[in-house]
Coordinates of N, CA and C in Angstrom, one line a residue:
X73 N 134.9 97.3 -84.0 CA 134.8 98.7 -83.5 C 133.9 98.9 -82.4
X74 N 134.3 99.7 -81.4 CA 133.4 99.9 -80.3 C 132.4 101.0 -80.6
X75 N 131.4 101.0 -79.7 CA 130.4 102.1 -79.9 C 131.0 103.4 -79.6
X76 N 132.0 103.5 -78.7 CA 132.7 104.8 -78.4 C 133.4 105.3 -79.6
X77 N 134.0 104.5 -80.4 CA 134.7 105.0 -81.6 C 133.7 105.5 -82.6
X78 N 132.6 104.8 -82.7 CA 131.6 105.3 -83.7 C 131.1 106.7 -83.2
X79 N 130.8 106.8 -82.0 CA 130.3 108.1 -81.4 C 131.4 109.2 -81.7
X80 N 132.6 108.9 -81.4 CA 133.7 109.9 -81.5 C 133.8 110.3 -82.9
X81 N 133.8 109.4 -83.9 CA 133.9 109.7 -85.3 C 132.8 110.6 -85.7
X82 N 131.6 110.2 -85.3 CA 130.4 110.9 -85.7 C 130.4 112.3 -85.1
X83 N 130.8 112.5 -83.9 CA 130.9 113.8 -83.3 C 131.9 114.7 -84.0
X84 N 133.0 114.1 -84.4 CA 134.0 114.8 -85.2 C 133.5 115.3 -86.5
X85 N 132.8 114.4 -87.2 CA 132.2 114.8 -88.5 C 131.2 115.9 -88.4
X86 N 130.3 115.8 -87.4 CA 129.3 116.8 -87.1 C 130.0 118.2 -86.7
X87 N 131.0 118.1 -86.0 CA 131.7 119.3 -85.6 C 132.3 120.0 -86.8
X88 N 132.9 119.2 -87.7 CA 133.4 119.7 -89.0 C 132.3 120.4 -89.8
X89 N 131.2 119.7 -89.9 CA 130.0 120.2 -90.7 C 129.7 121.6 -90.2
X90 N 129.6 121.8 -88.9 CA 129.2 123.1 -88.3 C 130.3 124.1 -88.6
X91 N 131.6 123.7 -88.5 CA 132.7 124.6 -88.7 C 132.7 125.1 -90.1
X92 N 132.4 124.2 -91.1 CA 132.3 124.6 -92.5 C 131.2 125.6 -92.7
X93 N 130.1 125.3 -92.1 CA 128.9 126.2 -92.3 C 129.3 127.6 -91.7
X94 N 129.9 127.7 -90.6 CA 130.2 129.0 -90.0 C 131.3 129.7 -90.8
X95 N 132.2 129.0 -91.4 CA 133.3 129.6 -92.1 C 132.8 130.2 -93.4
X96 N 131.6 129.7 -93.9 CA 131.0 130.3 -95.1 C 130.4 131.7 -94.9
X97 N 130.2 132.0 -93.6 CA 129.6 133.4 -93.3 C 130.8 134.4 -93.4
X98 N 130.5 135.4 -94.1 CA 131.5 136.5 -94.4 C 131.2 137.7 -93.5
X99 N 132.2 138.4 -93.1 CA 132.1 139.6 -92.4 C 131.5 140.6 -93.3
X100 N 130.5 141.4 -92.8 CA 129.8 142.4 -93.6 C 130.8 143.5 -93.9
X101 N 130.6 144.1 -95.1 CA 131.4 145.3 -95.5 C 130.9 146.5 -94.8
X102 N 131.7 147.2 -94.1 CA 131.2 148.4 -93.4 C 131.0 148.1 -91.9
X103 N 130.7 149.2 -91.2 CA 130.6 149.1 -89.7 C 129.2 149.5 -89.3
X104 N 128.3 149.9 -90.2 CA 127.0 150.3 -89.8 C 126.1 149.1 -89.6
X105 N 124.9 149.3 -88.9 CA 124.0 148.2 -88.8 C 123.4 147.8 -90.2
X106 N 123.3 148.8 -91.0 CA 122.8 148.6 -92.4 C 123.6 147.6 -93.2
X107 N 124.9 147.6 -92.9 CA 125.8 146.7 -93.6 C 125.5 145.2 -93.3
X108 N 124.7 144.9 -92.3 CA 124.4 143.6 -92.0 C 123.2 143.0 -92.9
X109 N 122.5 144.0 -93.4 CA 121.3 143.6 -94.2 C 121.6 142.6 -95.3
X110 N 122.6 142.7 -96.1 CA 122.9 141.8 -97.2 C 123.2 140.3 -96.7
X111 N 123.7 140.2 -95.5 CA 124.1 138.8 -95.0 C 123.0 138.2 -94.2
X112 N 121.9 138.9 -93.9 CA 120.8 138.3 -93.1 C 120.3 137.0 -93.6
X113 N 120.0 136.8 -94.9 CA 119.6 135.5 -95.4 C 120.6 134.4 -95.1
X114 N 121.9 134.7 -95.2 CA 122.9 133.7 -95.0 C 123.0 133.3 -93.5
X115 N 122.9 134.3 -92.7 CA 122.9 134.1 -91.2 C 121.7 133.3 -90.8
X116 N 120.5 133.6 -91.3 CA 119.3 132.8 -91.0 C 119.4 131.4 -91.5
X117 N 120.0 131.2 -92.7 CA 120.2 129.8 -93.2 C 121.2 129.1 -92.3
X118 N 122.2 129.8 -91.8 CA 123.2 129.1 -90.9 C 122.5 128.7 -89.6
X119 N 121.8 129.6 -89.0 CA 121.1 129.3 -87.7 C 120.2 128.1 -87.9
X120 N 119.4 128.1 -89.0 CA 118.5 127.0 -89.2 C 119.2 125.7 -89.4
X121 N 120.3 125.7 -90.1 CA 121.1 124.5 -90.3 C 121.8 124.1 -89.1
X122 N 122.3 125.0 -88.3 CA 123.0 124.7 -87.1 C 122.0 124.0 -86.1
X123 N 120.8 124.5 -86.1 CA 119.8 123.8 -85.2 C 119.5 122.4 -85.7
X124 N 119.4 122.2 -87.0 CA 119.2 120.8 -87.6 C 120.4 119.9 -87.3
X125 N 121.6 120.4 -87.5 CA 122.8 119.5 -87.2 C 122.8 119.2 -85.7
X126 N 122.5 120.2 -84.9 CA 122.4 120.0 -83.4 C 121.4 119.0 -83.0
X127 N 120.2 119.0 -83.7 CA 119.2 118.0 -83.4 C 119.7 116.6 -83.7
X128 N 120.3 116.5 -84.9 CA 120.9 115.2 -85.3 C 122.0 114.7 -84.3
X129 N 122.8 115.6 -83.9 CA 123.9 115.3 -82.9 C 123.3 114.8 -81.6
X130 N 122.3 115.6 -81.1 CA 121.7 115.2 -79.8 C 120.9 113.9 -79.9
X131 N 120.1 113.7 -81.0 CA 119.4 112.5 -81.1 C 120.3 111.3 -81.4
X132 N 121.4 111.5 -82.1 CA 122.3 110.4 -82.4 C 123.0 110.0 -81.1
X133 N 123.3 111.0 -80.2 CA 123.9 110.7 -78.9 C 122.9 109.8 -78.1
X134 N 121.7 110.2 -78.1 CA 120.7 109.4 -77.3 C 120.5 108.0 -77.9
X135 N 120.5 108.0 -79.2 CA 120.3 106.7 -79.9 C 121.4 105.7 -79.5
X136 N 122.7 106.2 -79.5 CA 123.8 105.3 -79.2 C 123.9 105.0 -77.7
X137 N 123.2 105.8 -76.9 CA 123.2 105.4 -75.5 C 122.4 104.1 -75.3
X138 N 121.5 103.8 -76.2 CA 120.6 102.6 -76.0 C 121.3 101.4 -76.7
X139 N 122.4 101.6 -77.4 CA 123.1 100.6 -78.1 C 124.1 99.8 -77.3
X140 N 124.0 98.5 -77.4 CA 125.0 97.6 -76.7 C 126.1 97.2 -77.6
X141 N 125.7 96.9 -78.9 CA 126.7 96.4 -79.8 C 126.5 97.0 -81.2
X142 N 127.5 97.0 -82.0 CA 127.4 97.4 -83.4 C 128.1 96.4 -84.3
X143 N 127.7 96.5 -85.6 CA 128.3 95.6 -86.6 C 128.6 96.5 -87.8
X144 N 129.1 95.8 -88.9 CA 129.5 96.5 -90.1 C 128.3 97.2 -90.7
X145 N 127.1 96.6 -90.7 CA 125.9 97.3 -91.3 C 125.6 98.6 -90.6
X146 N 125.8 98.6 -89.3 CA 125.5 99.8 -88.5 C 126.6 100.9 -88.9
X147 N 127.8 100.5 -89.1 CA 128.9 101.4 -89.4 C 128.5 102.1 -90.8
X148 N 128.1 101.2 -91.8 CA 127.8 101.8 -93.1 C 126.5 102.7 -93.0
X149 N 125.6 102.3 -92.2 CA 124.4 103.1 -92.1 C 124.7 104.4 -91.4
X150 N 125.6 104.4 -90.5 CA 126.0 105.7 -89.8 C 126.8 106.6 -90.8
X151 N 127.6 106.0 -91.7 CA 128.3 106.7 -92.7 C 127.3 107.3 -93.7
X152 N 126.2 106.5 -94.0 CA 125.2 107.0 -94.9 C 124.5 108.3 -94.3
X153 N 124.2 108.2 -93.0 CA 123.6 109.4 -92.3 C 124.6 110.6 -92.4
X154 N 125.9 110.3 -92.1 CA 126.9 111.4 -92.1 C 127.1 112.0 -93.5
X155 N 126.9 111.1 -94.5 CA 127.0 111.6 -95.9 C 126.0 112.7 -96.1
X156 N 124.7 112.4 -95.8 CA 123.6 113.4 -96.1 C 123.8 114.6 -95.2
X157 N 124.2 114.4 -94.0 CA 124.4 115.6 -93.2 C 125.6 116.4 -93.7
X158 N 126.6 115.8 -94.3 CA 127.8 116.5 -94.8 C 127.4 117.4 -96.0
X159 N 126.2 117.2 -96.6 CA 125.8 118.1 -97.6 C 125.1 119.4 -97.1
X160 N 124.9 119.4 -95.8 CA 124.2 120.6 -95.2 C 124.9 121.9 -95.5
X161 N 126.3 121.9 -95.4 CA 126.9 123.2 -95.7 C 126.7 123.7 -97.1
X162 N 126.6 122.8 -98.1 CA 126.4 123.3 -99.4 C 124.9 123.8 -99.6
X163 N 124.0 123.0 -99.1 CA 122.6 123.4 -99.1 C 122.4 124.7 -98.4
X164 N 123.0 124.8 -97.2 CA 122.9 126.0 -96.4 C 123.4 127.3 -97.2
X165 N 124.5 127.1 -97.8 CA 125.1 128.2 -98.5 C 124.2 128.6 -99.7
X166 N 123.7 127.6 -100.4 CA 122.9 127.8 -101.6 C 121.6 128.5 -101.2
X167 N 120.9 128.1 -100.1 CA 119.7 128.8 -99.8 C 120.0 130.2 -99.3
X168 N 121.1 130.4 -98.6 CA 121.4 131.7 -98.1 C 121.8 132.7 -99.1
X169 N 122.6 132.3 -100.1 CA 123.1 133.2 -101.1 C 122.0 133.5 -102.1
X170 N 121.0 132.6 -102.3 CA 120.0 132.9 -103.3 C 118.7 133.4 -102.6
X171 N 118.8 133.8 -101.3 CA 117.7 134.3 -100.5 C 116.5 133.4 -100.6
X172 N 116.8 132.1 -100.4 CA 115.7 131.1 -100.2 C 114.9 130.9 -101.5
X173 N 115.6 130.8 -102.6 CA 115.0 130.6 -103.9 C 114.4 129.2 -104.0
X174 N 113.5 129.0 -105.0 CA 112.8 127.7 -105.0 C 113.6 126.4 -105.2
X175 N 114.5 126.4 -106.1 CA 115.3 125.2 -106.3 C 116.3 124.9 -105.2
X176 N 117.0 125.9 -104.6 CA 117.8 125.7 -103.5 C 117.0 125.2 -102.2
X177 N 115.8 125.7 -102.1 CA 114.9 125.3 -100.9 C 114.5 123.8 -101.2
X178 N 114.2 123.5 -102.4 CA 113.9 122.1 -102.7 C 115.1 121.2 -102.4
X179 N 116.3 121.6 -102.8 CA 117.5 120.8 -102.6 C 117.8 120.7 -101.1
X180 N 117.5 121.7 -100.4 CA 117.7 121.7 -98.9 C 116.7 120.6 -98.3
X181 N 115.5 120.6 -98.8 CA 114.5 119.7 -98.3 C 114.9 118.2 -98.6
X182 N 115.5 118.1 -99.8 CA 116.0 116.7 -100.2 C 117.1 116.3 -99.2
X183 N 118.0 117.2 -98.9 CA 119.0 116.8 -97.9 C 118.4 116.4 -96.5
X184 N 117.4 117.2 -96.1 CA 116.7 116.9 -94.9 C 116.0 115.6 -94.9
X185 N 115.2 115.3 -96.0 CA 114.5 114.1 -96.0 C 115.4 112.9 -96.1
X186 N 116.5 113.0 -96.9 CA 117.5 111.9 -97.0 C 118.2 111.6 -95.7
X187 N 118.5 112.7 -94.9 CA 119.1 112.5 -93.6 C 118.1 111.8 -92.7
X188 N 116.8 112.1 -92.8 CA 115.8 111.5 -91.9 C 115.7 110.0 -92.3
X189 N 115.7 109.7 -93.6 CA 115.6 108.3 -94.1 C 116.9 107.6 -93.6
X190 N 118.0 108.2 -93.7 CA 119.3 107.5 -93.2 C 119.3 107.3 -91.7
X191 N 118.7 108.2 -91.0 CA 118.6 108.0 -89.5 C 117.7 106.8 -89.2
X192 N 116.6 106.7 -89.9 CA 115.6 105.6 -89.7 C 116.3 104.3 -90.1
X193 N 117.0 104.3 -91.1 CA 117.7 103.0 -91.5 C 118.7 102.6 -90.4
X194 N 119.4 103.6 -89.9 CA 120.4 103.4 -88.8 C 119.6 102.8 -87.6
X195 N 118.5 103.4 -87.2 CA 117.7 102.8 -86.1 C 117.3 101.4 -86.4
X196 N 116.8 101.1 -87.5 CA 116.3 99.8 -87.9 C 117.4 98.8 -87.8
X197 N 118.6 99.1 -88.3 CA 119.8 98.2 -88.3 C 120.3 97.9 -86.9
X198 N 120.2 98.9 -86.0 CA 120.6 98.7 -84.6 C 119.6 97.7 -84.0
X199 N 118.3 97.9 -84.2 CA 117.3 97.0 -83.7 C 117.5 95.6 -84.2
X200 N 117.8 95.5 -85.5 CA 118.0 94.2 -86.1 C 119.2 93.5 -85.4
X201 N 120.3 94.2 -85.3 CA 121.5 93.7 -84.7 C 121.3 93.2 -83.3
X202 N 120.6 94.0 -82.5 CA 120.4 93.6 -81.1 C 119.3 92.7 -80.8
X203 N 118.4 92.4 -81.8 CA 117.4 91.4 -81.6 C 116.2 91.9 -80.9
X204 N 115.3 91.0 -80.6 CA 114.0 91.3 -80.0 C 114.2 92.0 -78.6
X205 N 115.3 91.7 -77.9 CA 115.5 92.3 -76.6 C 116.2 93.7 -76.6
X206 N 116.2 94.3 -77.8 CA 116.9 95.6 -78.0 C 116.2 96.7 -77.1
X207 N 117.0 97.4 -76.4 CA 116.5 98.5 -75.6 C 115.9 99.6 -76.6
X208 N 116.5 99.7 -77.7 CA 116.0 100.7 -78.7 C 114.6 100.3 -79.2
X209 N 114.4 99.0 -79.5 CA 113.1 98.5 -80.0 C 112.1 98.7 -78.9
X210 N 112.4 98.5 -77.7 CA 111.5 98.7 -76.6 C 111.1 100.2 -76.5
X211 N 112.1 101.0 -76.7 CA 111.9 102.5 -76.5 C 111.0 103.1 -77.7
X212 N 111.2 102.5 -78.9 CA 110.5 103.1 -80.0 C 109.2 102.3 -80.3
X213 N 108.2 102.6 -79.6 CA 106.9 101.9 -79.9 C 106.2 102.5 -81.1
X214 N 106.2 103.8 -81.1 CA 105.5 104.5 -82.2 C 106.5 105.2 -83.0
X215 N 106.2 105.3 -84.3 CA 107.1 106.1 -85.2 C 106.4 107.3 -85.7
X216 N 105.5 107.8 -84.9 CA 104.7 109.0 -85.3 C 105.6 110.2 -85.7
X217 N 106.6 110.5 -84.9 CA 107.4 111.6 -85.2 C 108.2 111.4 -86.5
X218 N 108.6 110.2 -86.7 CA 109.3 109.9 -87.9 C 108.4 110.1 -89.2
X219 N 107.2 109.5 -89.1 CA 106.3 109.6 -90.2 C 105.8 111.0 -90.5
X220 N 105.5 111.7 -89.4 CA 105.0 113.1 -89.6 C 106.2 114.0 -90.2
X221 N 107.4 113.7 -89.8 CA 108.5 114.4 -90.3 C 108.7 114.2 -91.8
X222 N 108.6 113.0 -92.3 CA 108.7 112.6 -93.7 C 107.6 113.3 -94.5
X223 N 106.3 113.3 -93.9 CA 105.2 114.0 -94.6 C 105.5 115.5 -94.7
X224 N 106.0 116.1 -93.7 CA 106.3 117.6 -93.8 C 107.4 117.9 -94.7
X225 N 108.4 117.0 -94.8 CA 109.5 117.2 -95.7 C 109.0 117.1 -97.2
X226 N 108.2 116.1 -97.4 CA 107.6 115.9 -98.8 C 106.8 117.1 -99.1
X227 N 105.9 117.6 -98.2 CA 105.1 118.7 -98.5 C 106.0 120.0 -98.7
X228 N 107.1 120.1 -97.9 CA 108.0 121.2 -98.1 C 108.7 121.2 -99.5
X229 N 109.1 120.0 -99.9 CA 109.8 119.9 -101.2 C 108.8 120.3 -102.3
X230 N 107.6 119.7 -102.2 CA 106.6 120.0 -103.2 C 106.2 121.5 -103.3
X231 N 106.0 122.1 -102.2 CA 105.6 123.5 -102.1 C 106.8 124.4 -102.5
X232 N 108.0 124.0 -102.3 CA 109.2 124.9 -102.5 C 109.2 125.4 -103.9
X233 N 108.7 124.7 -104.9 CA 108.7 125.2 -106.3 C 107.7 126.3 -106.5
X234 N 106.8 126.6 -105.6 CA 105.8 127.6 -105.7 C 105.9 128.7 -104.6
X235 N 106.1 128.2 -103.4 CA 106.2 129.1 -102.3 C 107.3 128.7 -101.3
X236 N 108.6 129.1 -101.7 CA 109.7 128.6 -100.9 C 109.7 128.9 -99.4
X237 N 109.1 130.0 -99.1 CA 109.1 130.4 -97.6 C 108.1 129.5 -96.9
X238 N 107.0 129.1 -97.5 CA 106.1 128.1 -96.9 C 106.9 126.8 -96.7
X239 N 107.6 126.4 -97.7 CA 108.4 125.2 -97.6 C 109.4 125.2 -96.4
X240 N 110.0 126.4 -96.2 CA 110.9 126.6 -95.0 C 110.1 126.4 -93.8
X241 N 108.8 126.9 -93.8 CA 108.0 126.7 -92.6 C 107.7 125.3 -92.3
X242 N 107.5 124.4 -93.3 CA 107.4 123.0 -93.1 C 108.6 122.4 -92.5
X243 N 109.8 122.8 -93.0 CA 111.1 122.3 -92.4 C 111.2 122.8 -91.0
X244 N 110.8 124.0 -90.7 CA 110.9 124.5 -89.4 C 110.0 123.8 -88.4
X245 N 108.8 123.4 -88.8 CA 107.9 122.6 -88.0 C 108.6 121.3 -87.6
X246 N 109.3 120.6 -88.5 CA 109.9 119.4 -88.2 C 111.1 119.6 -87.2
X247 N 111.8 120.7 -87.4 CA 112.8 121.0 -86.4 C 112.2 121.2 -85.0
X248 N 111.1 121.8 -84.9 CA 110.4 122.0 -83.6 C 110.0 120.7 -83.0
X249 N 109.5 119.8 -83.9 CA 109.1 118.4 -83.4 C 110.3 117.7 -82.8
X250 N 111.5 117.9 -83.3 CA 112.7 117.1 -82.9 C 113.6 117.9 -82.0
X251 N 113.3 119.1 -81.7 CA 114.2 120.0 -80.9 C 114.5 119.3 -79.6
X252 N 113.5 118.8 -78.9 CA 113.8 118.1 -77.7 C 114.2 116.6 -78.0
X253 N 115.3 116.2 -77.4 CA 115.8 114.8 -77.7 C 114.7 113.8 -77.6
X254 N 114.8 112.7 -78.3 CA 113.8 111.6 -78.3 C 113.6 111.1 -76.9
X255 N 112.5 111.5 -76.2 CA 112.3 111.1 -74.8 C 111.9 109.6 -74.7
X256 N 111.5 109.0 -75.8 CA 111.3 107.6 -75.7 C 112.5 106.8 -75.3
X257 N 113.6 107.2 -75.8 CA 114.9 106.5 -75.5 C 115.3 106.9 -74.1
X258 N 115.2 108.1 -73.7 CA 115.6 108.5 -72.3 C 114.8 107.8 -71.3
X259 N 113.5 107.7 -71.6 CA 112.6 107.0 -70.6 C 112.9 105.5 -70.5
X260 N 113.2 104.9 -71.6 CA 113.6 103.5 -71.6 C 114.9 103.3 -70.9
X261 N 115.8 104.2 -71.0 CA 117.1 104.0 -70.3 C 117.0 104.2 -68.8
X262 N 116.1 105.1 -68.4 CA 115.8 105.3 -67.0 C 115.2 104.0 -66.3
X263 N 114.3 103.4 -67.1 CA 113.6 102.2 -66.6 C 114.5 101.0 -66.4
X264 N 115.5 100.9 -67.3 CA 116.4 99.8 -67.2 C 117.6 99.9 -66.2

């Protein structure tokens, strides 16, 4: 399989994930501004998840720009990532309909942390496949963003059982950290 097919498949799955999430939003009953109030938590959950899926799509795109070859392990690792991301519509709907209750917020955090772990596994397998001369290995000198993300996810999950809105704050911080595509990869690609 070529890198292009992997990208196209991943793009398609991510597009479907976003489509499912938006289809879960229901039109408010009534035509007044007040009729929007009951759906605000669901809309906020959708916006938050849309940003997260967008971050993964963007960084996945940059990741694959640095890749020269792929193998079966990379295909499975990519599917592993897509599996966890495919749970985002369920987690999004759950936190939205329960108005960010503690268990749904914890489950949302588990989806986020597992997606991050899956992405890291994908990175590591790409580097292993391409060897010591991997452009990706050269680009990723420090894993500070990855480690700090995991720490914030763990904190968010732990705090979610007591203060779910603070947990959402931890998840939001991670989104802000990754909102800009991984510049390490962009910089490495420009140098080569």
